[in-house]
Structure formats: structure tokens, C-alpha cells
Short mmCIF file of N, CA and C in Angstrom, two decimals:
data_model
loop_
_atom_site.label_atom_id
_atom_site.label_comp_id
_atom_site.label_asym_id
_atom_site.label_seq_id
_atom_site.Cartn_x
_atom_site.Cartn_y
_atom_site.Cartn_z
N UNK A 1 0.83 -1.18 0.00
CA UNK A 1 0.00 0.00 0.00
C UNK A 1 0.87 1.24 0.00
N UNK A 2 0.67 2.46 -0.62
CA UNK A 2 1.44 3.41 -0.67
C UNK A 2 0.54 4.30 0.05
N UNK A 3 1.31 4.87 0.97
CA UNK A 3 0.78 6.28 1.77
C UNK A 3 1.37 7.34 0.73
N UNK A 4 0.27 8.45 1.10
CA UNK A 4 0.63 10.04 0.55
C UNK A 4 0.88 10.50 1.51
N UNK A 5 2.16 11.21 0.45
CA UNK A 5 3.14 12.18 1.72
C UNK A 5 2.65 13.35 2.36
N UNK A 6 2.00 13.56 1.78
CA UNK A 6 1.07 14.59 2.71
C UNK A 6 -0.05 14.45 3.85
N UNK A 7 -0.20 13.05 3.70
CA UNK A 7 -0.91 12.18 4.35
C UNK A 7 -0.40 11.62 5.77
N UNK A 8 0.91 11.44 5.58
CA UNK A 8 1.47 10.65 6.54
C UNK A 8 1.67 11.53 7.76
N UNK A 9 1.44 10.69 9.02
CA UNK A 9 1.46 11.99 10.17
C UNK A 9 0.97 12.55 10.30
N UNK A 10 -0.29 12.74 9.67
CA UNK A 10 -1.61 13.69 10.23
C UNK A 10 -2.32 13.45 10.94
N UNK A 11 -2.42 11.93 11.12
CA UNK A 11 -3.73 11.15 11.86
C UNK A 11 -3.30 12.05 13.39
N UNK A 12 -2.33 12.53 13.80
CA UNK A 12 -1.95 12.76 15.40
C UNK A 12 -3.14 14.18 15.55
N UNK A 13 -3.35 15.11 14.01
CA UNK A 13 -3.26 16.52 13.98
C UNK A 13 -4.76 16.81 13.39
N UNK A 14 -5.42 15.77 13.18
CA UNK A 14 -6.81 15.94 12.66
C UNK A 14 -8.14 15.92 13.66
N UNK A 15 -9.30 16.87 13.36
CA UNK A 15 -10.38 16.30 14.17
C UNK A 15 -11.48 15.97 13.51
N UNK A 16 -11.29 15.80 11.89
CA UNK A 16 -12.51 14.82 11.16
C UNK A 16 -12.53 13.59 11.67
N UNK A 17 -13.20 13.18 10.60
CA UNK A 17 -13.63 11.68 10.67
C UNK A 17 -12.10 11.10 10.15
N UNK A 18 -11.83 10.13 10.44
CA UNK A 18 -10.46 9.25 10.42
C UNK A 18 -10.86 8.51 9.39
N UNK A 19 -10.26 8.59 8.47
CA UNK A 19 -10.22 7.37 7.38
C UNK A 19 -9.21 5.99 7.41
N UNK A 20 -9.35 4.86 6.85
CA UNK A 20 -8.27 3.95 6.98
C UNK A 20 -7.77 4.44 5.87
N UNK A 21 -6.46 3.13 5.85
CA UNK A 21 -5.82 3.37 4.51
C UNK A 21 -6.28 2.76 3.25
N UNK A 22 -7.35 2.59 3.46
CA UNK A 22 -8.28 1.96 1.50
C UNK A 22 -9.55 2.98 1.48
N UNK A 23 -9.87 4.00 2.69
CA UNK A 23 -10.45 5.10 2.46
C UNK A 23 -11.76 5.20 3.03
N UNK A 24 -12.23 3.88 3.50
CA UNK A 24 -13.06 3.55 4.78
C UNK A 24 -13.15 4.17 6.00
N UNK A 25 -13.80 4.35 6.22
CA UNK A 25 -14.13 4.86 8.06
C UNK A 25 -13.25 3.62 8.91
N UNK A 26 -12.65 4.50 9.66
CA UNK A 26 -12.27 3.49 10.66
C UNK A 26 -13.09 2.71 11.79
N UNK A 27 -12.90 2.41 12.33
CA UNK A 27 -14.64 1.57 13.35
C UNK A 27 -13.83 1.87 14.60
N UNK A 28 -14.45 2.52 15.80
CA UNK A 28 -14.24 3.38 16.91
C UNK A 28 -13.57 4.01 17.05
N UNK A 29 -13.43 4.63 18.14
CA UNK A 29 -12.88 6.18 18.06
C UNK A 29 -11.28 6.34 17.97
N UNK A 30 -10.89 6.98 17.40
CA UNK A 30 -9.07 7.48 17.48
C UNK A 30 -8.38 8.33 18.42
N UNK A 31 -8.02 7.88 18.93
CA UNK A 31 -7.04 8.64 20.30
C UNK A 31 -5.86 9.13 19.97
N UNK A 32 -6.20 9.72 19.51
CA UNK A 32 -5.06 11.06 19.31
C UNK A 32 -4.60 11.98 20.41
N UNK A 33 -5.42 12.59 21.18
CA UNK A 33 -4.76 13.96 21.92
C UNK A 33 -4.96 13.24 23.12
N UNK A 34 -4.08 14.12 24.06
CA UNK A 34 -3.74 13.26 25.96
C UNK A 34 -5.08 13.77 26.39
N UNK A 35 -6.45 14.11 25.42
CA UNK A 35 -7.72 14.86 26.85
C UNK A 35 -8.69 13.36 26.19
N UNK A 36 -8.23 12.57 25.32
CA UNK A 36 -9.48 11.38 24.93
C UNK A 36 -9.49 10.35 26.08
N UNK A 37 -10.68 10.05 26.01
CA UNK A 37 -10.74 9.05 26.84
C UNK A 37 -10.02 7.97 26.58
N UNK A 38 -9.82 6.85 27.79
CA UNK A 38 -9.12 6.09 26.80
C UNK A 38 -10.26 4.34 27.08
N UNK A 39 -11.42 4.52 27.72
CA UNK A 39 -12.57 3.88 27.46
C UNK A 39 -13.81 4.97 26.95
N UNK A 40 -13.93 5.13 25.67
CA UNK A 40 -15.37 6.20 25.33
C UNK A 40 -16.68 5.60 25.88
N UNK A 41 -17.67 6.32 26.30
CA UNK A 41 -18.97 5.75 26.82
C UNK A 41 -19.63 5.48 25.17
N UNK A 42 -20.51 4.73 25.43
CA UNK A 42 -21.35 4.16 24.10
C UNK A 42 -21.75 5.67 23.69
N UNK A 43 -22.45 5.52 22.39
CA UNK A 43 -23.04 6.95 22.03
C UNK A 43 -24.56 7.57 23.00
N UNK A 44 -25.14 6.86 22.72
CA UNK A 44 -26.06 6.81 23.77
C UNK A 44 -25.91 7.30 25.31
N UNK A 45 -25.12 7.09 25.72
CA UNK A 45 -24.91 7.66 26.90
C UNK A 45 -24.26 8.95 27.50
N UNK A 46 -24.99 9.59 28.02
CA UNK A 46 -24.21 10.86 28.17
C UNK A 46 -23.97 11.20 30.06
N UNK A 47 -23.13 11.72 30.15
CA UNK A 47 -22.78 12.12 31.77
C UNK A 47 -22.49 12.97 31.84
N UNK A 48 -23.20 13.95 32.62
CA UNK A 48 -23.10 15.49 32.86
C UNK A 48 -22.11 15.71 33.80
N UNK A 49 -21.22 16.58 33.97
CA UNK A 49 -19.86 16.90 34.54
C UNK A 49 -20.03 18.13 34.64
N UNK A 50 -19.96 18.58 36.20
CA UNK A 50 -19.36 19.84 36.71
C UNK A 50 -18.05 20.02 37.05
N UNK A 51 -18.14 21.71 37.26
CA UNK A 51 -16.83 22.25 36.78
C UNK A 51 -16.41 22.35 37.87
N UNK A 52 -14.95 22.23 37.57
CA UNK A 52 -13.98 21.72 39.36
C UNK A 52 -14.53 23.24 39.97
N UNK A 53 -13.90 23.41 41.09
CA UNK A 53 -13.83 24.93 41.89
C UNK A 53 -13.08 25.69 41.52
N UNK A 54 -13.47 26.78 41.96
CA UNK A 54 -12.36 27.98 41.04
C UNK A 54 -10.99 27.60 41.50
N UNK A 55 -10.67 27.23 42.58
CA UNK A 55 -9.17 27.43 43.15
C UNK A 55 -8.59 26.32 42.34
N UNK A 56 -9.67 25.26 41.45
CA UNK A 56 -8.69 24.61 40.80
C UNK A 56 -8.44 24.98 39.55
N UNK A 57 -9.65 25.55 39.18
CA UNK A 57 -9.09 26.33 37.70
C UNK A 57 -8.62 27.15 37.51
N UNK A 58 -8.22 27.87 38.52
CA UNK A 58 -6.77 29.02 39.11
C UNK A 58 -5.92 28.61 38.81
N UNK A 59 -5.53 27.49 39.38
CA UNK A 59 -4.52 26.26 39.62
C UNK A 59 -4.10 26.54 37.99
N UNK A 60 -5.13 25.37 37.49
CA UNK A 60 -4.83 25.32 35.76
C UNK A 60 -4.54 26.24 35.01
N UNK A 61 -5.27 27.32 35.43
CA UNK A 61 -4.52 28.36 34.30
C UNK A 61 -3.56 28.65 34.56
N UNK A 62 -2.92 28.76 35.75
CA UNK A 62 -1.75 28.98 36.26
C UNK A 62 -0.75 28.38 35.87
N UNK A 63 -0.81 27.26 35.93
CA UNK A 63 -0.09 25.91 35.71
C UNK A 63 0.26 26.16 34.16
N UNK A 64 -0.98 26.07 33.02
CA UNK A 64 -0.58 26.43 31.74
C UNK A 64 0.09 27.91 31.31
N UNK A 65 -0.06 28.94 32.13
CA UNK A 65 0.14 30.34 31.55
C UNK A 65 2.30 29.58 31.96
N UNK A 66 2.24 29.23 33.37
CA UNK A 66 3.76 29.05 33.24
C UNK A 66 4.50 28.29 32.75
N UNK A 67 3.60 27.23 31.96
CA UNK A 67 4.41 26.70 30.84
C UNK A 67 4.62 27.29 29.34
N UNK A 68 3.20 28.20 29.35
CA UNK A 68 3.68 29.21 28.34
C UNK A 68 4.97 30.14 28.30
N UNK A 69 4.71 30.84 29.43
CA UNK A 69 5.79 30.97 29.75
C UNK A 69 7.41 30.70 29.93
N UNK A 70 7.58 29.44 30.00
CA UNK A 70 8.79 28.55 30.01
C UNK A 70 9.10 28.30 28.81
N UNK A 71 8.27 28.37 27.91
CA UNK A 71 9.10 27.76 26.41
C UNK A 71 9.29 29.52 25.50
N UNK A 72 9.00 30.56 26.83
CA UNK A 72 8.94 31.72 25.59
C UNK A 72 10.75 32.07 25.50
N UNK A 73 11.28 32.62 24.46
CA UNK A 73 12.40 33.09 24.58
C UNK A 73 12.58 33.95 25.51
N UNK A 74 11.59 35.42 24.94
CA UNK A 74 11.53 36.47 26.09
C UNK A 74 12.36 36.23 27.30
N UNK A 75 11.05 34.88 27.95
CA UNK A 75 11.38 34.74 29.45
C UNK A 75 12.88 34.74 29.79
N UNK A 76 13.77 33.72 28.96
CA UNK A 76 14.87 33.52 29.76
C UNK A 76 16.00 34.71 29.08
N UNK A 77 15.70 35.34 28.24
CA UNK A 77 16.56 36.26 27.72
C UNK A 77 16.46 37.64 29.30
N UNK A 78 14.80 37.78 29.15
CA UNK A 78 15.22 38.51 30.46
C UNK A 78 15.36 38.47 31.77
N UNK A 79 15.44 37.08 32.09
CA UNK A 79 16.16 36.51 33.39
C UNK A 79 17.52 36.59 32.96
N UNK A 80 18.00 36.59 32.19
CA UNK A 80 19.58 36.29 31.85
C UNK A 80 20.20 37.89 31.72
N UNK A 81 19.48 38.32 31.17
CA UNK A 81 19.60 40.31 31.31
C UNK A 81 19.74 40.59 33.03
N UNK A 82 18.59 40.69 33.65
CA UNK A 82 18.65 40.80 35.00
C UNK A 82 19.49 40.30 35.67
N UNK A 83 19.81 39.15 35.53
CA UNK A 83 20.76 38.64 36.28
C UNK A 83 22.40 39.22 35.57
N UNK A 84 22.70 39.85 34.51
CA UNK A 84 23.48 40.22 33.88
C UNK A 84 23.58 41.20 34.91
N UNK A 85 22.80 42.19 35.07
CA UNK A 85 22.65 43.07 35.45
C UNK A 85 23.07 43.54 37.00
N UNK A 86 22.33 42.58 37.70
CA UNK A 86 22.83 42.27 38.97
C UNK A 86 24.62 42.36 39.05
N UNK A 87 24.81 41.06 38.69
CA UNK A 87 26.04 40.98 38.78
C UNK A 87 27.28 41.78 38.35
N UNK A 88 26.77 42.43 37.33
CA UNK A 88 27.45 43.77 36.76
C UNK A 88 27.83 44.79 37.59
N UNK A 89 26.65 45.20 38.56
CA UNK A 89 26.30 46.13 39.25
C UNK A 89 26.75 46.15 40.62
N UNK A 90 26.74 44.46 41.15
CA UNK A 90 27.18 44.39 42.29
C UNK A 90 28.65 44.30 42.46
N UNK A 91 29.41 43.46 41.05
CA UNK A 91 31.04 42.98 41.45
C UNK A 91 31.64 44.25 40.19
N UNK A 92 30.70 45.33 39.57
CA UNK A 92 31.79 45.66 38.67
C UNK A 92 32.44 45.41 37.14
N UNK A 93 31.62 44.40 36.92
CA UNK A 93 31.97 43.08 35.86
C UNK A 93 31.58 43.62 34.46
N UNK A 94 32.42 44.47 33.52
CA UNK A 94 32.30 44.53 32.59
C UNK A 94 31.77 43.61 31.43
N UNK A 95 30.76 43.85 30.60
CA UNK A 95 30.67 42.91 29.38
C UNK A 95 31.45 43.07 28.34
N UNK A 96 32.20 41.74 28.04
CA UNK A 96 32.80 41.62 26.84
C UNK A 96 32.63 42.12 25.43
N UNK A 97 33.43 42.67 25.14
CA UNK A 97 32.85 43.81 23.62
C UNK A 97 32.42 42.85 22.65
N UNK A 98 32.66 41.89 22.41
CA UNK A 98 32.24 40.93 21.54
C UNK A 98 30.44 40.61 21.75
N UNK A 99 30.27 40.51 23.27
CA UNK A 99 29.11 40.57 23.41
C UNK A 99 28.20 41.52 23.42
N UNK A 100 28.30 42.91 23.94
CA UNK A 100 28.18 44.28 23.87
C UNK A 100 27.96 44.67 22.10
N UNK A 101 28.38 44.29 21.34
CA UNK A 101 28.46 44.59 20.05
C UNK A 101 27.62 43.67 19.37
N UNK A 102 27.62 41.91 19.84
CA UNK A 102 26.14 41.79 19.04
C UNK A 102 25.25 41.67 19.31
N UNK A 103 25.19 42.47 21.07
CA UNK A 103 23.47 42.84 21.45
C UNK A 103 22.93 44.02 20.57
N UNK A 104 24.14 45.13 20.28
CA UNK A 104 23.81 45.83 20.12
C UNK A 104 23.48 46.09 18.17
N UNK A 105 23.71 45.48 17.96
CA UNK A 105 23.66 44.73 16.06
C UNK A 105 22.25 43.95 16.35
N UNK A 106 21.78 43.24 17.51
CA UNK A 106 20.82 42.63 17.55
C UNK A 106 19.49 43.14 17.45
N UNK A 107 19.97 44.60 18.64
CA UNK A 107 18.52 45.31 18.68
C UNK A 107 18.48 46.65 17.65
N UNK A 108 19.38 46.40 17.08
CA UNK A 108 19.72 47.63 15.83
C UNK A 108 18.87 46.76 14.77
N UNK A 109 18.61 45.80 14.57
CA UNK A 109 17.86 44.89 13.19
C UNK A 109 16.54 44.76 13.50
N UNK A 110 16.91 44.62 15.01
CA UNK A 110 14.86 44.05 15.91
C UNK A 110 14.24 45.18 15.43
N UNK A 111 13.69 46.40 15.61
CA UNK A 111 13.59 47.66 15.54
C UNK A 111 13.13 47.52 13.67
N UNK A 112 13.91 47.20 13.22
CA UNK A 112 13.78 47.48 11.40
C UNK A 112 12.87 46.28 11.24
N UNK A 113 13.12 44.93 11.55
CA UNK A 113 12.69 43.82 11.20
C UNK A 113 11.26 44.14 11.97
N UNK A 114 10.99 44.32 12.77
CA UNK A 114 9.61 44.93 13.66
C UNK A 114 8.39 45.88 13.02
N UNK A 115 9.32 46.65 12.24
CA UNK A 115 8.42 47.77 11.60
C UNK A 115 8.30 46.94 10.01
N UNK A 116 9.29 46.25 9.78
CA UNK A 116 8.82 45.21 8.54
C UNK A 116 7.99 44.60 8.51
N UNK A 117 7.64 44.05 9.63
CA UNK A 117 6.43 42.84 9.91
C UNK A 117 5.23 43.17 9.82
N UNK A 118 5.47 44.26 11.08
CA UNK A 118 3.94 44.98 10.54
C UNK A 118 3.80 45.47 10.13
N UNK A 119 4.17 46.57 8.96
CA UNK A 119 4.03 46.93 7.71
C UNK A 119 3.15 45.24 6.48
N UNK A 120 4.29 44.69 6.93
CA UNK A 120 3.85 43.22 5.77
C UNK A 120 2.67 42.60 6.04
N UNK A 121 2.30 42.49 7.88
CA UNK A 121 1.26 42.23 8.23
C UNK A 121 -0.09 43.58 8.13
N UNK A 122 0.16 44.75 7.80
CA UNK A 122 -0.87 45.20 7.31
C UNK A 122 -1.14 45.00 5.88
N UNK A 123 0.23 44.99 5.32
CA UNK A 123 0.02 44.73 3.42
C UNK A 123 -1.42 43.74 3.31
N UNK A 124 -1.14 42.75 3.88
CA UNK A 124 -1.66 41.71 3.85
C UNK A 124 -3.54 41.35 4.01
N UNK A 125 -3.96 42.72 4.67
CA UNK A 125 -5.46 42.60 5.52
C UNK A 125 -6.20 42.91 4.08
N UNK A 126 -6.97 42.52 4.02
CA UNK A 126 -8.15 42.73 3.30
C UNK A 126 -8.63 44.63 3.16
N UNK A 127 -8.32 44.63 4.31
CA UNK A 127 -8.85 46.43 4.11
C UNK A 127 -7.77 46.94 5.07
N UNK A 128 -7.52 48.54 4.27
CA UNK A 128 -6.73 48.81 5.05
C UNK A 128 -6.64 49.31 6.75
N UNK A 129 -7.46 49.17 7.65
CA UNK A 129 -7.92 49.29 9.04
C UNK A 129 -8.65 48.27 9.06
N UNK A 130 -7.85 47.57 9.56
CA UNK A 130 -8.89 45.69 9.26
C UNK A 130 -9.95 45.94 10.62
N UNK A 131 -9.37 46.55 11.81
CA UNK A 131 -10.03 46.75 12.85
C UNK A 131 -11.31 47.51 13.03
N UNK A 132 -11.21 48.31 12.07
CA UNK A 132 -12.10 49.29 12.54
C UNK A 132 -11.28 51.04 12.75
N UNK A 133 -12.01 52.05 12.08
CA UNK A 133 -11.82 53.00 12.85
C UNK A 133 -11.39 53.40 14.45
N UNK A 134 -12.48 53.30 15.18
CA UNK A 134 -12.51 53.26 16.35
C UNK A 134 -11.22 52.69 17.22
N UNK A 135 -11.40 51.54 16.92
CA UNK A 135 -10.33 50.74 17.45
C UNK A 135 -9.38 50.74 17.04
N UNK A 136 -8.97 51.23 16.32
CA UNK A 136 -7.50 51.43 15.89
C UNK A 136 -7.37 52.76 16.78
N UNK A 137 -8.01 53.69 16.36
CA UNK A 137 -7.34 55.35 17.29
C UNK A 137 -7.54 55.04 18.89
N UNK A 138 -8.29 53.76 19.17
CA UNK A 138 -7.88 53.65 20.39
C UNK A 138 -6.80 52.93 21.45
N UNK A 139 -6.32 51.94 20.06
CA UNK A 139 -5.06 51.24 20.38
C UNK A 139 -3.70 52.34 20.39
N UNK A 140 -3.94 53.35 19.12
CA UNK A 140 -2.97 54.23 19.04
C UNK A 140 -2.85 54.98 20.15
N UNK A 141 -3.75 55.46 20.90
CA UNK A 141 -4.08 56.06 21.88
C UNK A 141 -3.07 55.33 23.09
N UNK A 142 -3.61 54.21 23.29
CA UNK A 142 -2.95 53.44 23.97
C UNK A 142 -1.41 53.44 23.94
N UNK A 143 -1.26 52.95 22.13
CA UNK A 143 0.16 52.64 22.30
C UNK A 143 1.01 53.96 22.32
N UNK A 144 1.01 54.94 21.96
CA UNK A 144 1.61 56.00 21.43
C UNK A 144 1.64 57.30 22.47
N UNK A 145 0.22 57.04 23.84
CA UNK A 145 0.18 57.76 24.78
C UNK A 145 0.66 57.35 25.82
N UNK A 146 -0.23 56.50 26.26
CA UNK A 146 -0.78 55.77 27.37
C UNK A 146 0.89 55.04 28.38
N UNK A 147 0.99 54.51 26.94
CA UNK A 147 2.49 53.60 27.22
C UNK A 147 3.79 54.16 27.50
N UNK A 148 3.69 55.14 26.89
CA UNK A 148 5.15 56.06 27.28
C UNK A 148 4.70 57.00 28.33
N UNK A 149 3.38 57.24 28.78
CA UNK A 149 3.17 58.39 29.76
C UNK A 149 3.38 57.19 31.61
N UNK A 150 2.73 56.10 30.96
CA UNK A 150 3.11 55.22 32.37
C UNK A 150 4.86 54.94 32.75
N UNK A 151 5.55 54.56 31.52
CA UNK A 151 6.66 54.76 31.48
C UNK A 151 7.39 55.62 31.83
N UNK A 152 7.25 56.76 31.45
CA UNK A 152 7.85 58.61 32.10
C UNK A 152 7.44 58.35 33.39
N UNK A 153 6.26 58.14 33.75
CA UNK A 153 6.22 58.11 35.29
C UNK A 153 6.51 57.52 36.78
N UNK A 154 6.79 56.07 35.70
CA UNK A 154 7.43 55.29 36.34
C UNK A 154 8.66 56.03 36.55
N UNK A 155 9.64 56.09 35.57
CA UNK A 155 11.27 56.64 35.25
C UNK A 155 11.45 57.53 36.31
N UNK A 156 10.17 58.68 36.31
CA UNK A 156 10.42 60.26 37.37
C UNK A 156 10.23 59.48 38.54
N UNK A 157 9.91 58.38 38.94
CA UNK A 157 9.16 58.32 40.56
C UNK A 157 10.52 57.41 40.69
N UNK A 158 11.27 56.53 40.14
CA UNK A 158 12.80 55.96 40.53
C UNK A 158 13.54 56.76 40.16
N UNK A 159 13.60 58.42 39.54
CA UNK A 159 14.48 59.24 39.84
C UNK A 159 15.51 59.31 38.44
N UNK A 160 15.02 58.85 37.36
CA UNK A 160 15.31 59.08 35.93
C UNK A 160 15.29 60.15 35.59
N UNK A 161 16.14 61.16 35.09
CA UNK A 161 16.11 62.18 34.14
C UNK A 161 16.70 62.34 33.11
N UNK A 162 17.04 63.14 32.18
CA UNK A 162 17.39 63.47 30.76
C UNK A 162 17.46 62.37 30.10
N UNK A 163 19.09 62.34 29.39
CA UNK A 163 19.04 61.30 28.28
C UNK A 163 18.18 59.67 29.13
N UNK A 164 18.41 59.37 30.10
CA UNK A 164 18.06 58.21 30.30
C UNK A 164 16.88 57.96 30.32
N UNK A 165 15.90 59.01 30.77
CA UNK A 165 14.41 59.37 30.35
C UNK A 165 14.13 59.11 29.36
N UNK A 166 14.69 59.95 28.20
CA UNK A 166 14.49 59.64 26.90
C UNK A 166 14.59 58.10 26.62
N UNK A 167 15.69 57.58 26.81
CA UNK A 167 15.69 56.17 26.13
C UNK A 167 15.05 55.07 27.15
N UNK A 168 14.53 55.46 28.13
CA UNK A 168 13.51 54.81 28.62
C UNK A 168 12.24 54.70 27.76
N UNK A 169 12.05 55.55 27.50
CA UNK A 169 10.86 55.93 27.27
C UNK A 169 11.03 54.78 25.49
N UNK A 170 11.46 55.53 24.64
CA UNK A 170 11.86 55.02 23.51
C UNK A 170 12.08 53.56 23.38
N UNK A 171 12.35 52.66 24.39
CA UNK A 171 12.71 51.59 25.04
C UNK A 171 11.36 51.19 24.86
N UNK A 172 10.23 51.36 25.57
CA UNK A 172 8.74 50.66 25.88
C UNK A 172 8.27 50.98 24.77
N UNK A 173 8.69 52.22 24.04
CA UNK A 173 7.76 51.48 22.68
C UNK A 173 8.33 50.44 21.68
N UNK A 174 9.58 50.61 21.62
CA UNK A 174 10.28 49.06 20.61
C UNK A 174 9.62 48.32 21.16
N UNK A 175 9.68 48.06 22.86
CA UNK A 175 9.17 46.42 23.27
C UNK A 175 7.69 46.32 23.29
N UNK A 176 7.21 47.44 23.56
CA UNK A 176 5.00 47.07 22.78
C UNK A 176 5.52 46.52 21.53
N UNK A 177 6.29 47.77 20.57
CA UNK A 177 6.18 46.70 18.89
C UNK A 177 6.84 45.41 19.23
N UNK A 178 7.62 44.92 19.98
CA UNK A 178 8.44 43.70 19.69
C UNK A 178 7.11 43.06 20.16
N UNK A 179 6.60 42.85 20.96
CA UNK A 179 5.62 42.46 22.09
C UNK A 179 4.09 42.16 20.79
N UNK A 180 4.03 43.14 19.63
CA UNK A 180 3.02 42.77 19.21
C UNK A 180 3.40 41.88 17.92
N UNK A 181 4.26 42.46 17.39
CA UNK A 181 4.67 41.44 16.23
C UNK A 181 4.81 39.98 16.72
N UNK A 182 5.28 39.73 18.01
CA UNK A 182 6.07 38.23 18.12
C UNK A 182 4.21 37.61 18.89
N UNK A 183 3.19 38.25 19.76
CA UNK A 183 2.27 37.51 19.56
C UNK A 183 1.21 37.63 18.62
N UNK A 184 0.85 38.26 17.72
CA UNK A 184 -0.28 38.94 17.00
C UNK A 184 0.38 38.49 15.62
N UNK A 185 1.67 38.61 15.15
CA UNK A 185 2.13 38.59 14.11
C UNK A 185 2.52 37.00 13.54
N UNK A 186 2.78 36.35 14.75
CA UNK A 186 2.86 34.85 14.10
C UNK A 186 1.67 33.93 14.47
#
């Protein structure tokens, strides 16, 4: 029998009906994902199920948001910053120019490649304010006010002024755009 290659390895990734390999229905159910049962009740039968207590579906979301979390780059880039940071700060510890130079090549491209995306990801919408009027001048609002005015205020109340103000500030808006391209954009 020859499988199609496009075929092969899907059975894990599908939620139709399962075909065999001569194109038949398969006869009971396919267990594919870790939430199937792994005895199904007849069709006929149904069992009504309540929902755990909140403190457990606290639990769960919890539980999943920090595994989201754990596989993001973000996360450990800025545990690894902070802790850069720390240690910098406490023993003195210069960074190596080699490294210093391709953070700084790094976030010199992020910045261009950022405004590429979403540029490409607006090319792309059907209309040009896919959102809506409204909602767009209110995201702008958001992003363009809101975000750098919490930022400035933060900066003045730990005692930030001039240039470092500035690139504070300039700072939170790259990371909203980095922040929207990397979830909205892929």
C-alpha cells in the first residue's frame, strides 16, 4: 500500500472523521490527543460533569500560563539580562565587547525587522484598518500615549532624568512593537 506524503502523520493533527488506509471509516474512536478518553462511553450515553472549583481552575490556568511561559524566549533572555545586570552592578563586571556589540547589532535589526512585519502584516489585511476605525485610534491612543506616559512616570518616581528618560521611554515602545509582532504577528 502506498501512503501520501502529505498524508502521513496527520492522523496525530486531525479532528474529522479518520479514514483507513483503502479510504473507509475506521470503526471506533481514534485517540489522538492526551484529553481522549481512553474507554469512550457508548453513544447513547451521556454524563453530565461539573466544573472543578475555582481554586482549581486558578490552579490550571496557572499551571498552563507558566508553561507558556517557560518555552517563551523572552522569558529567559530577560532573566539572563537581569541577572546580567545584577552581577554587573554588584562585582563591577564589565561585558565583553564581543558581546556588547552583538546585542547591540541585535537590537539595531529588531527595531527594522519589527516595523517590517507589521508593515507586511498590514500589506496583507483585506482592508486597510482591518479593525475598525474606532479601534484602531484607540489602540494608538494606547500605544503612542498611554504607554510612554506610564513609562515617564514610572522613570520620574525611581528618579530618571534626561538622556536616560528619553531612552527609557523610547525603550517601551520598541518592546510594545516587539511584544506585538512576536504575539499577534505569528
Amino acid at each position: 500500500m502506498a501512503l501520501d506524503y502529505y498524508d502521513f502523520g496527520r492522523d496525530e493533527f486531525s479532528f474529522g472523521n479518520k479514514r483507513g488506509l483503502n479510504g473507509t471509516d475506521r470503526e471506533g474512536p481514534v485517540l489522538s490527543s492526551s484529553t481522549s478518553k481512553l474507554r469512550p462511553m457508548p453513544s447513547g450515553e451521556t454524563k453530565r460533569t461539573a466544573m472543578p472549583p475555582t481554586g482549581v481552575m486558578t490552579r490550571l490556568i496557572l499551571i498552563m500560563v507558566l508553561r507558556k511561559l517557560s518555552r517563551n524566549p523572552n522569558t529567559y533572555s530577560s532573566l539572563i539580562g537581569l541577572t546580567w545586570s545584577l552581577v554587573s552592578f554588584k562585582w563591577h563586571v564589565e561585558m565583553p565587547a564581543i558581546i556588547a556589540k552583538s546585542i547591540a547589532i541585535l537590537s539595531d535589526a529588531g527595531l527594522g525587522m519589527a516595523m517590517f512585519g507589521l508593515g507586511w502584516f498590514m500589506a496583507l489585511q483585506p482592508r486597510m484598518i482591518a479593525c475598525g476605525k474606532s479601534v484602531t485610534a484607540f489602540s494608538m491612543a494606547v500605544r503612542f500615549l498611554t504607554g510612554p506616559a506610564v513609562m515617564a512616570a514610572a522613570s520620574v518616581a525611581i528618579g530618571l532624568r534626561g538622556d536616560v528618560l528619553h531612552i527609557a521611554i523610547v525603550q517601551i515602545i520598541s518592546r510594545m512593537q516587539n511584544f506585538i509582532q512576536h504575539n499577534y504577528l505569528q
